Amino acid sequence: MQTLTVIYRNLRQRWLSTCLTALSIALGVALVTAITALRQQAQANFDNVAASYELVVGAKGSPLQLVLNTVFHLDVPVGNIPYAYYRQLKADDRVAYAVPLALGDNYRGFRLVGTEPEYFNLVKLKDGQPVAVAQGRPFAADYEAVIGSVVARETKLGLGQTFVARHGVEDTVAAEEHEEAPFTVVGILRETGTPLDRVIFISLGSVDEIHRDSTNTSQKSQKLLDQLNALGADPESSLTPEAKEDDHSHRHGHRHGRKPSAAMPTEAPAAPAQPASQAAAPAGEIAEVTSVIVKLRSPGYLFLMQREINKGKDAQAALPGVEVQKLFAIVGTVDRALLLVSLLVVVVAAVSVLVAIYNSLAERRREIAVLRALGARRRTIFAWLLWEAAATAALGGLVGVLLGHALLATAGVTLKFLSGLPLAPWTWTRLELGPGWLKTYVPFEAVVVIGTLLLGALMGLLPAALAYRTNVARHLSE
């Protein structure tokens, strides 16, 4: 107890130096804690969401982009696949169910996803529960919408209220508004803690209908441009204001599902024959969808079907779990670089403990000499200096752990808004290195605090050794 009292009074006597040294250590520890906890929780959330999906099928391109767009509703769509291809998948005997998704619009940054009504019953989350509607009902007609819980909270939309969607999956000021086609909210999903909380579900027919006029306008604009090009005129200077507006709409268009136009321009060359999978959709169906969620009757079909689809020319199949692992393998490189920088910050801050105590030692020589003259042992003086350094570093480690979790809480708000994935900022972080029993029973935060304590003690060895060798007679005579 007496030793602790002496250490406390020595630290309090140099409180400014002690606080600044501890703060420098705390900043480094906070970065290490926040980065480690954020990566672990983000990866666990992504793994949990990806586990709800077996196979996603979409246009040829990046499989990671397909998974991010279909499962996590991030990034832009890879492209579209024919609706007939979805029908083929659904009719396959190995497929338990296939649910199409069609993207193209947003409301205040929240994506509108066209799908079939059975989506809410067929697609189940990792807990085995379906994506149920908590209030209202699923959509039963075009221009009816079911919104996620975050959408309802952020936009203040309620049952029976209407909204107007904007062109594109990202919200931009220049995006065209579909003022002629407002949607009515008929249902609100239960909060799932997944990206589905940020999605607005509508029918596939709505996706087709809402862009039909835009498609016709674009075709008219293209026809006019073809005619002007055939005459050798400058299309930009010769367009009427109405035509320029149509051309703007055409340039702003994106790859929505659309029905093939019956009226083809007579000047246009004959189109090549389309394969069977790209044939015109039957009346009442859209021509294309963005992706398809596939559930197989047996896990044994998984890799076989993935290979079959990827061998074809029309689509690709991606495994969400595998793509998430690839994503975090890429992120892990950046993560390790940030951790290395943070550890260097901690080491540099620990050196400052040595410097602070060493500088104070010159002022404390006479004090140490008096203590020695009064009967204090050399090893007692040595232990006091050592514990002062260790306590300063441990204080920085403890404050750094708290700061790291506070940073995580701040980042969690933004991450949940952007992705719908929640973080638990005040939970223990799992230790990733060491024997099994250590990883099971000791949290990462405890190891960090103990590590900074030991590092501080190491930095205090030199000042303690110098204090140990203090010449009592010489310093008492000065």
Coordinates of C-alpha atoms in Angstrom, one line a residue:
M1 CA 0.0 0.0 0.0
Q2 CA 2.8 2.4 0.9
T3 CA 4.5 1.7 -2.5
L4 CA 1.3 2.5 -4.4
T5 CA 0.9 5.7 -2.4
V6 CA 4.4 6.8 -3.3
I7 CA 3.9 5.9 -7.0
Y8 CA 0.6 7.8 -7.1
R9 CA 2.1 10.9 -5.5
N10 CA 5.1 10.9 -7.8
L11 CA 2.8 10.6 -10.9
R12 CA 0.5 13.3 -9.5
Q13 CA 3.4 15.6 -8.9
R14 CA 4.2 15.4 -12.6
W15 CA 0.6 15.2 -13.7
L16 CA 1.0 17.1 -17.0
S17 CA 3.9 15.0 -18.2
T18 CA 2.1 11.8 -17.0
C19 CA -1.2 12.7 -18.8
L20 CA 0.5 13.7 -22.1
T21 CA 2.6 10.5 -22.1
A22 CA -0.5 8.3 -21.3
L23 CA -2.5 10.1 -24.0
S24 CA 0.1 9.5 -26.7
I25 CA -0.1 5.8 -25.8
A26 CA -3.9 5.9 -25.7
L27 CA -4.1 7.2 -29.2
G28 CA -2.1 4.3 -30.6
V29 CA -4.0 1.7 -28.5
A30 CA -7.3 3.3 -29.6
L31 CA -6.4 2.8 -33.3
V32 CA -5.4 -0.8 -32.7
T33 CA -8.6 -1.6 -30.7
A34 CA -10.9 0.1 -33.2
I35 CA -9.4 -1.5 -36.3
T36 CA -9.4 -5.0 -34.8
A37 CA -12.9 -4.8 -33.4
L38 CA -14.3 -3.2 -36.6
R39 CA -12.8 -5.9 -38.8
Q40 CA -14.0 -8.7 -36.6
Q41 CA -17.6 -7.4 -36.3
A42 CA -17.8 -6.4 -40.0
Q43 CA -16.6 -9.8 -41.1
A44 CA -19.0 -11.6 -38.8
N45 CA -21.9 -9.5 -40.1
F46 CA -21.0 -10.1 -43.7
D47 CA -20.6 -13.8 -43.1
N48 CA -24.0 -14.0 -41.4
V49 CA -25.7 -12.2 -44.2
A50 CA -23.9 -14.3 -46.9
A51 CA -24.9 -17.5 -45.1
S52 CA -28.6 -16.8 -45.9
Y53 CA -27.9 -17.2 -49.6
E54 CA -26.6 -20.3 -51.4
L55 CA -26.2 -19.1 -55.0
V56 CA -26.8 -15.8 -56.9
V57 CA -26.9 -15.6 -60.6
G58 CA -26.4 -12.5 -62.7
A59 CA -24.8 -11.1 -65.8
K60 CA -21.2 -11.9 -66.7
G61 CA -18.6 -9.8 -64.9
S62 CA -17.2 -9.6 -61.4
P63 CA -18.7 -12.2 -59.1
L64 CA -17.8 -10.1 -56.1
Q65 CA -19.7 -7.1 -57.6
L66 CA -22.7 -9.4 -58.3
V67 CA -22.7 -10.6 -54.6
L68 CA -22.3 -7.1 -53.2
N69 CA -25.1 -5.8 -55.4
T70 CA -27.5 -8.7 -54.9
V71 CA -26.9 -9.7 -51.3
F72 CA -25.7 -6.5 -49.6
H73 CA -27.3 -4.0 -52.0
L74 CA -24.0 -2.1 -52.5
D75 CA -22.2 -1.2 -55.6
V76 CA -23.8 -0.9 -59.1
P77 CA -25.3 -3.8 -61.0
V78 CA -23.1 -5.9 -63.2
G79 CA -25.8 -5.9 -65.9
N80 CA -29.0 -7.7 -66.7
I81 CA -29.9 -11.2 -67.7
P82 CA -32.8 -12.3 -69.9
Y83 CA -36.0 -13.0 -68.0
A84 CA -36.3 -16.2 -69.9
Y85 CA -33.0 -17.3 -68.2
Y86 CA -34.7 -16.9 -64.8
R87 CA -37.6 -19.0 -66.1
Q88 CA -35.2 -21.7 -67.0
L89 CA -33.5 -21.7 -63.6
K90 CA -36.9 -21.8 -61.9
A91 CA -37.9 -24.8 -64.0
D92 CA -34.7 -26.8 -63.2
D93 CA -35.5 -29.8 -61.0
R94 CA -32.5 -29.2 -58.8
V95 CA -33.7 -25.7 -57.8
A96 CA -36.0 -25.4 -54.7
Y97 CA -36.8 -21.8 -55.6
A98 CA -35.5 -18.9 -57.7
V99 CA -36.4 -15.3 -56.9
P100 CA -35.6 -12.6 -59.4
L101 CA -34.4 -9.1 -58.5
A102 CA -34.5 -6.0 -60.8
L103 CA -32.9 -2.7 -59.9
G104 CA -32.8 0.7 -61.4
D105 CA -34.2 3.4 -59.1
N106 CA -33.9 4.8 -55.6
Y107 CA -35.7 7.0 -53.2
R108 CA -33.5 9.4 -51.2
G109 CA -30.6 6.9 -51.6
F110 CA -32.6 3.8 -50.7
R111 CA -32.7 1.3 -53.5
L112 CA -35.9 0.1 -55.1
V113 CA -35.7 -3.6 -55.8
G114 CA -38.3 -5.3 -58.0
T115 CA -39.1 -8.9 -57.1
E116 CA -41.9 -11.4 -56.8
P117 CA -44.3 -11.4 -53.7
E118 CA -43.1 -14.8 -52.6
Y119 CA -39.7 -13.3 -51.8
F120 CA -41.0 -12.5 -48.3
N121 CA -41.8 -16.1 -47.7
L122 CA -39.1 -18.0 -49.6
V123 CA -35.9 -16.1 -48.6
K124 CA -34.9 -16.8 -45.0
L125 CA -32.3 -15.2 -42.9
K126 CA -29.6 -17.1 -41.0
D127 CA -31.9 -17.5 -38.0
G128 CA -34.3 -19.4 -40.3
Q129 CA -36.9 -16.7 -40.1
P130 CA -38.4 -15.4 -43.4
V131 CA -38.2 -11.7 -44.4
A132 CA -41.5 -11.0 -42.8
V133 CA -43.7 -7.9 -43.1
A134 CA -44.1 -6.5 -39.6
Q135 CA -46.8 -3.9 -40.5
G136 CA -49.2 -3.9 -43.3
R137 CA -49.0 -6.5 -46.0
P138 CA -46.7 -7.5 -49.0
F139 CA -47.3 -5.7 -52.2
A140 CA -50.1 -7.2 -54.4
A141 CA -50.1 -4.8 -57.3
D142 CA -47.9 -2.5 -59.3
Y143 CA -46.9 0.8 -57.6
E144 CA -47.2 -0.7 -54.1
A145 CA -44.1 -0.8 -52.0
V146 CA -42.8 -2.6 -48.9
I147 CA -40.1 -0.6 -47.1
G148 CA -37.3 -1.7 -44.7
S149 CA -37.2 -0.6 -41.1
V150 CA -34.3 1.8 -41.7
V151 CA -36.1 3.3 -44.7
A152 CA -39.2 3.9 -42.6
R153 CA -37.2 5.5 -39.8
E154 CA -35.1 7.7 -42.0
T155 CA -37.7 8.9 -44.5
K156 CA -40.6 9.0 -42.0
L157 CA -42.8 7.1 -44.5
G158 CA -45.8 5.2 -43.1
L159 CA -48.5 2.9 -44.3
G160 CA -50.6 4.6 -47.0
Q161 CA -48.1 7.4 -47.8
T162 CA -46.7 7.9 -51.3
F163 CA -43.3 8.7 -52.6
V164 CA -41.7 9.3 -56.0
A165 CA -38.6 7.4 -57.1
R166 CA -35.6 8.7 -58.9
H167 CA -33.7 7.2 -61.8
G168 CA -30.5 5.2 -60.9
V169 CA -29.4 3.2 -57.9
E170 CA -27.5 6.2 -56.4
D171 CA -29.2 9.4 -55.4
T172 CA -28.0 12.3 -57.5
V173 CA -29.5 15.8 -58.0
A174 CA -29.5 15.5 -61.8
A175 CA -31.4 12.2 -61.6
E176 CA -34.8 12.1 -63.3
E177 CA -37.9 11.8 -61.0
H178 CA -40.7 9.5 -62.0
E179 CA -43.4 12.0 -61.0
E180 CA -46.0 10.3 -63.1
A181 CA -45.6 7.0 -61.2
P182 CA -45.8 7.5 -57.4
F183 CA -45.6 4.4 -55.1
T184 CA -47.8 3.8 -52.1
V185 CA -46.4 2.1 -49.0
V186 CA -48.4 -1.0 -48.1
G187 CA -46.0 -2.7 -45.7
I188 CA -43.0 -2.3 -43.5
L189 CA -40.5 -5.1 -42.9
R190 CA -39.4 -6.2 -39.5
E191 CA -35.9 -5.0 -38.4
T192 CA -33.5 -7.7 -39.4
G193 CA -30.1 -6.0 -38.8
T194 CA -29.2 -6.8 -42.4
P195 CA -29.0 -4.7 -45.6
L196 CA -32.7 -5.6 -46.2
D197 CA -33.5 -2.8 -43.7
R198 CA -32.4 -0.3 -46.3
V199 CA -34.3 -1.7 -49.3
I200 CA -37.7 -0.7 -50.8
F201 CA -39.4 -3.7 -52.4
I202 CA -41.7 -3.3 -55.4
S203 CA -43.1 -5.6 -58.0
L204 CA -41.3 -6.5 -61.2
G205 CA -44.2 -5.1 -63.1
S206 CA -43.6 -1.7 -61.5
V207 CA -39.9 -1.7 -62.6
D208 CA -41.1 -2.4 -66.2
E209 CA -44.0 0.1 -66.2
I210 CA -42.0 2.9 -64.6
H211 CA -39.4 2.8 -67.3
R212 CA -41.6 2.1 -70.3
D213 CA -42.1 5.8 -71.1
S214 CA -38.4 6.5 -70.7
T215 CA -37.6 3.6 -73.0
N216 CA -40.0 4.8 -75.7
T217 CA -38.6 8.4 -75.4
S218 CA -35.0 7.1 -75.7
Q219 CA -35.9 5.1 -78.8
K220 CA -37.5 8.1 -80.4
S221 CA -34.4 10.1 -79.6
Q222 CA -32.1 7.5 -81.0
K223 CA -34.2 7.3 -84.2
L224 CA -33.9 11.1 -84.6
L225 CA -30.2 11.0 -84.1
D226 CA -29.8 8.2 -86.6
Q227 CA -31.7 10.2 -89.2
L228 CA -29.6 13.3 -88.6
N229 CA -26.4 11.3 -88.8
A230 CA -27.6 9.8 -92.1
L231 CA -27.9 13.4 -93.4
G232 CA -24.4 14.3 -92.3
A233 CA -25.7 17.0 -89.9
D234 CA -24.4 17.9 -86.5
P235 CA -26.8 16.2 -84.2
E236 CA -26.2 18.6 -81.3
S237 CA -26.7 21.8 -83.2
S238 CA -29.7 20.5 -85.2
L239 CA -31.8 19.2 -82.4
T240 CA -34.9 21.0 -81.3
P241 CA -35.2 21.8 -77.6
E242 CA -37.6 18.9 -77.1
A243 CA -35.2 16.5 -78.9
K244 CA -32.3 17.7 -76.8
E245 CA -34.4 16.9 -73.7
D246 CA -35.1 13.5 -75.1
D247 CA -31.5 13.0 -75.8
H248 CA -30.6 14.0 -72.3
S249 CA -33.0 11.3 -71.0
H250 CA -31.5 8.8 -73.3
R251 CA -27.9 9.6 -72.1
H252 CA -29.1 9.3 -68.5
G253 CA -30.8 6.0 -69.0
H254 CA -29.5 2.8 -67.6
R255 CA -29.9 -0.9 -68.2
H256 CA -33.3 -1.6 -67.0
G257 CA -35.4 -4.5 -68.1
R258 CA -37.5 -3.5 -71.0
K259 CA -39.8 -4.9 -73.5
P260 CA -38.6 -5.0 -77.1
S261 CA -40.2 -2.3 -79.2
A262 CA -42.5 -3.4 -82.0
A263 CA -41.7 -0.4 -84.2
M264 CA -38.2 -0.7 -85.4
P265 CA -36.6 2.2 -87.4
T266 CA -36.7 1.5 -91.1
E267 CA -33.2 3.0 -91.5
A268 CA -31.6 0.8 -88.9
P269 CA -29.8 -2.3 -90.1
A270 CA -31.4 -5.7 -89.5
A271 CA -30.6 -7.0 -86.0
P272 CA -28.8 -10.4 -85.8
A273 CA -30.9 -13.3 -84.7
Q274 CA -31.0 -13.6 -80.9
P275 CA -30.4 -16.9 -79.1
A276 CA -33.3 -18.6 -77.5
S277 CA -32.5 -17.3 -74.0
Q278 CA -32.7 -13.7 -75.3
A279 CA -35.9 -14.0 -77.2
A280 CA -38.6 -11.5 -76.6
A281 CA -40.5 -12.0 -73.3
P282 CA -44.1 -13.1 -73.4
A283 CA -46.7 -10.5 -73.0
G284 CA -47.1 -9.5 -69.3
E285 CA -43.4 -10.3 -68.5
I286 CA -40.4 -8.1 -68.4
A287 CA -37.5 -8.8 -70.7
E288 CA -34.6 -8.7 -68.2
V289 CA -33.8 -9.0 -64.5
T290 CA -30.7 -7.9 -62.7
S291 CA -30.0 -11.1 -60.7
V292 CA -31.6 -14.2 -59.4
I293 CA -31.4 -15.7 -55.9
V294 CA -31.3 -19.5 -56.1
K295 CA -31.9 -22.1 -53.4
L296 CA -31.0 -25.7 -54.3
R297 CA -32.8 -28.8 -53.2
S298 CA -29.5 -30.4 -52.1
P299 CA -26.1 -28.8 -51.2
G300 CA -24.6 -31.5 -53.5
Y301 CA -25.8 -29.6 -56.5
L302 CA -24.1 -26.3 -55.5
F303 CA -20.7 -26.5 -57.2
L304 CA -22.1 -28.6 -60.1
M305 CA -24.7 -26.0 -60.9
Q306 CA -22.2 -23.1 -60.5
R307 CA -19.9 -24.7 -63.0
E308 CA -22.7 -25.3 -65.5
I309 CA -23.9 -21.7 -65.3
N310 CA -20.4 -20.2 -65.5
K311 CA -19.6 -22.3 -68.6
G312 CA -22.5 -20.7 -70.4
K313 CA -22.4 -17.3 -72.2
D314 CA -25.5 -15.7 -70.7
A315 CA -24.8 -15.6 -67.0
Q316 CA -22.5 -16.3 -64.1
A317 CA -23.1 -17.9 -60.7
A318 CA -21.4 -16.7 -57.5
L319 CA -21.2 -18.2 -54.0
P320 CA -21.8 -15.3 -51.5
G321 CA -19.8 -17.0 -48.7
V322 CA -16.7 -17.5 -51.0
E323 CA -16.9 -14.0 -52.3
V324 CA -17.1 -12.5 -48.8
Q325 CA -14.0 -14.4 -47.9
K326 CA -12.2 -13.0 -50.9
L327 CA -13.3 -9.5 -50.0
F328 CA -11.9 -9.7 -46.5
A329 CA -8.7 -11.3 -47.8
I330 CA -8.3 -8.1 -49.8
V331 CA -9.3 -5.8 -46.9
G332 CA -7.0 -7.8 -44.6
T333 CA -3.9 -6.5 -46.4
V334 CA -5.0 -2.9 -45.7
D335 CA -6.0 -3.9 -42.2
R336 CA -2.6 -5.4 -41.4
A337 CA -0.9 -2.2 -42.7
L338 CA -3.0 0.0 -40.5
L339 CA -2.4 -2.3 -37.5
L340 CA 1.4 -2.1 -38.1
V341 CA 1.2 1.7 -38.2
S342 CA -0.8 1.7 -35.0
L343 CA 1.6 -0.5 -33.2
L344 CA 4.5 1.7 -34.2
V345 CA 2.6 4.6 -32.7
V346 CA 2.3 2.7 -29.4
V347 CA 6.0 1.8 -29.4
V348 CA 7.0 5.4 -30.1
A349 CA 4.6 6.6 -27.3
A350 CA 6.2 4.0 -25.0
V351 CA 9.6 5.4 -25.7
S352 CA 8.2 8.8 -24.5
V353 CA 7.6 7.1 -21.1
L354 CA 11.3 6.4 -20.9
V355 CA 12.2 9.9 -22.0
A356 CA 9.8 11.5 -19.5
I357 CA 11.0 9.5 -16.5
Y358 CA 14.7 9.9 -17.5
N359 CA 14.3 13.7 -17.7
S360 CA 12.6 13.8 -14.4
L361 CA 15.4 11.7 -12.8
A362 CA 17.8 14.6 -12.8
E363 CA 15.5 16.6 -10.7
R364 CA 14.9 13.6 -8.3
R365 CA 18.5 12.7 -7.7
R366 CA 18.6 14.5 -4.4
E367 CA 15.2 13.2 -3.4
I368 CA 16.4 9.6 -4.1
A369 CA 19.6 10.3 -2.1
V370 CA 17.5 11.5 0.9
L371 CA 15.3 8.4 0.7
R372 CA 18.4 6.2 0.6
A373 CA 19.9 8.0 3.6
L374 CA 16.6 7.4 5.5
G375 CA 16.9 3.7 4.9
A376 CA 15.3 3.1 1.6
R377 CA 16.8 0.1 -0.2
R378 CA 18.2 0.2 -3.7
R379 CA 15.7 -2.3 -4.9
T380 CA 12.9 -0.3 -3.5
I381 CA 13.9 2.8 -5.4
F382 CA 14.3 0.5 -8.5
A383 CA 10.8 -0.9 -8.1
W384 CA 9.2 2.6 -7.7
L385 CA 10.7 3.9 -10.9
L386 CA 9.7 0.7 -12.7
W387 CA 6.1 0.8 -11.5
E388 CA 5.8 4.5 -12.4
A389 CA 6.7 3.7 -16.0
A390 CA 4.4 0.7 -16.1
A391 CA 1.5 2.6 -14.5
T392 CA 1.8 5.4 -16.9
A393 CA 1.7 3.0 -19.9
A394 CA -1.1 0.9 -18.5
L395 CA -3.2 4.1 -17.9
G396 CA -2.7 5.0 -21.6
G397 CA -3.7 1.4 -22.5
L398 CA -6.9 1.5 -20.5
V399 CA -7.9 4.9 -21.9
G400 CA -7.0 3.8 -25.4
V401 CA -9.3 0.7 -25.1
L402 CA -12.2 3.0 -24.1
L403 CA -11.4 5.4 -26.9
G404 CA -11.2 2.6 -29.4
H405 CA -14.7 1.4 -28.5
A406 CA -16.0 5.0 -28.6
L407 CA -14.6 5.3 -32.1
L408 CA -16.3 2.0 -33.0
A409 CA -19.6 3.3 -31.7
T410 CA -19.2 6.5 -33.8
A411 CA -18.3 4.5 -36.9
G412 CA -21.1 2.0 -36.2
V413 CA -23.7 4.7 -36.7
T414 CA -22.4 5.5 -40.2
L415 CA -21.8 1.9 -41.1
K416 CA -25.4 0.9 -40.2
F417 CA -26.8 3.8 -42.2
L418 CA -24.7 2.9 -45.3
S419 CA -25.0 -0.9 -45.2
G420 CA -27.7 -1.8 -42.7
L421 CA -25.2 -3.9 -40.7
P422 CA -25.1 -3.1 -37.0
L423 CA -22.0 -3.0 -34.7
A424 CA -21.9 -3.8 -31.0
P425 CA -19.2 -1.3 -29.9
W426 CA -19.2 -2.2 -26.2
T427 CA -18.6 -6.0 -26.5
W428 CA -15.3 -7.8 -25.9
T429 CA -13.1 -8.3 -28.9
R430 CA -11.9 -11.8 -29.7
L431 CA -8.2 -12.5 -29.3
E432 CA -6.8 -14.0 -32.6
L433 CA -3.3 -15.0 -31.6
G434 CA -2.1 -17.5 -29.0
P435 CA -3.1 -20.9 -27.7
G436 CA -6.7 -22.0 -27.7
W437 CA -7.4 -21.6 -24.0
L438 CA -6.0 -18.0 -24.1
K439 CA -8.2 -17.1 -27.1
T440 CA -11.2 -18.7 -25.3
Y441 CA -11.0 -17.0 -21.9
V442 CA -9.0 -13.8 -22.4
P443 CA -10.4 -10.9 -24.4
F444 CA -8.3 -8.8 -26.7
E445 CA -8.7 -5.7 -24.5
A446 CA -7.2 -7.4 -21.5
V447 CA -4.1 -8.4 -23.5
V448 CA -3.7 -4.9 -24.8
V449 CA -3.8 -3.3 -21.2
I450 CA -1.4 -6.0 -19.9
G451 CA 0.8 -5.5 -22.9
T452 CA 1.1 -1.8 -22.5
L453 CA 1.9 -2.3 -18.8
L454 CA 4.8 -4.7 -19.6
L455 CA 6.0 -2.3 -22.4
G456 CA 6.0 0.5 -19.9
A457 CA 7.9 -1.5 -17.4
L458 CA 10.5 -2.3 -20.1
M459 CA 10.8 1.4 -20.9
G460 CA 11.3 2.1 -17.2
L461 CA 14.3 -0.3 -16.8
L462 CA 16.9 2.3 -17.8
P463 CA 15.8 5.1 -15.5
A464 CA 15.3 2.6 -12.7
A465 CA 18.8 1.3 -13.1
L466 CA 20.2 4.8 -13.0
A467 CA 18.2 5.5 -9.8
Y468 CA 19.5 2.2 -8.4
R469 CA 23.1 3.4 -8.9
T470 CA 22.6 6.9 -7.4
N471 CA 25.6 8.1 -5.4
V472 CA 24.0 9.1 -2.1
A473 CA 27.0 11.0 -0.6
R474 CA 27.6 13.1 -3.7
H475 CA 24.0 14.1 -4.2
L476 CA 23.4 15.0 -0.6
S477 CA 26.4 17.3 -0.6
E478 CA 25.3 19.2 -3.7

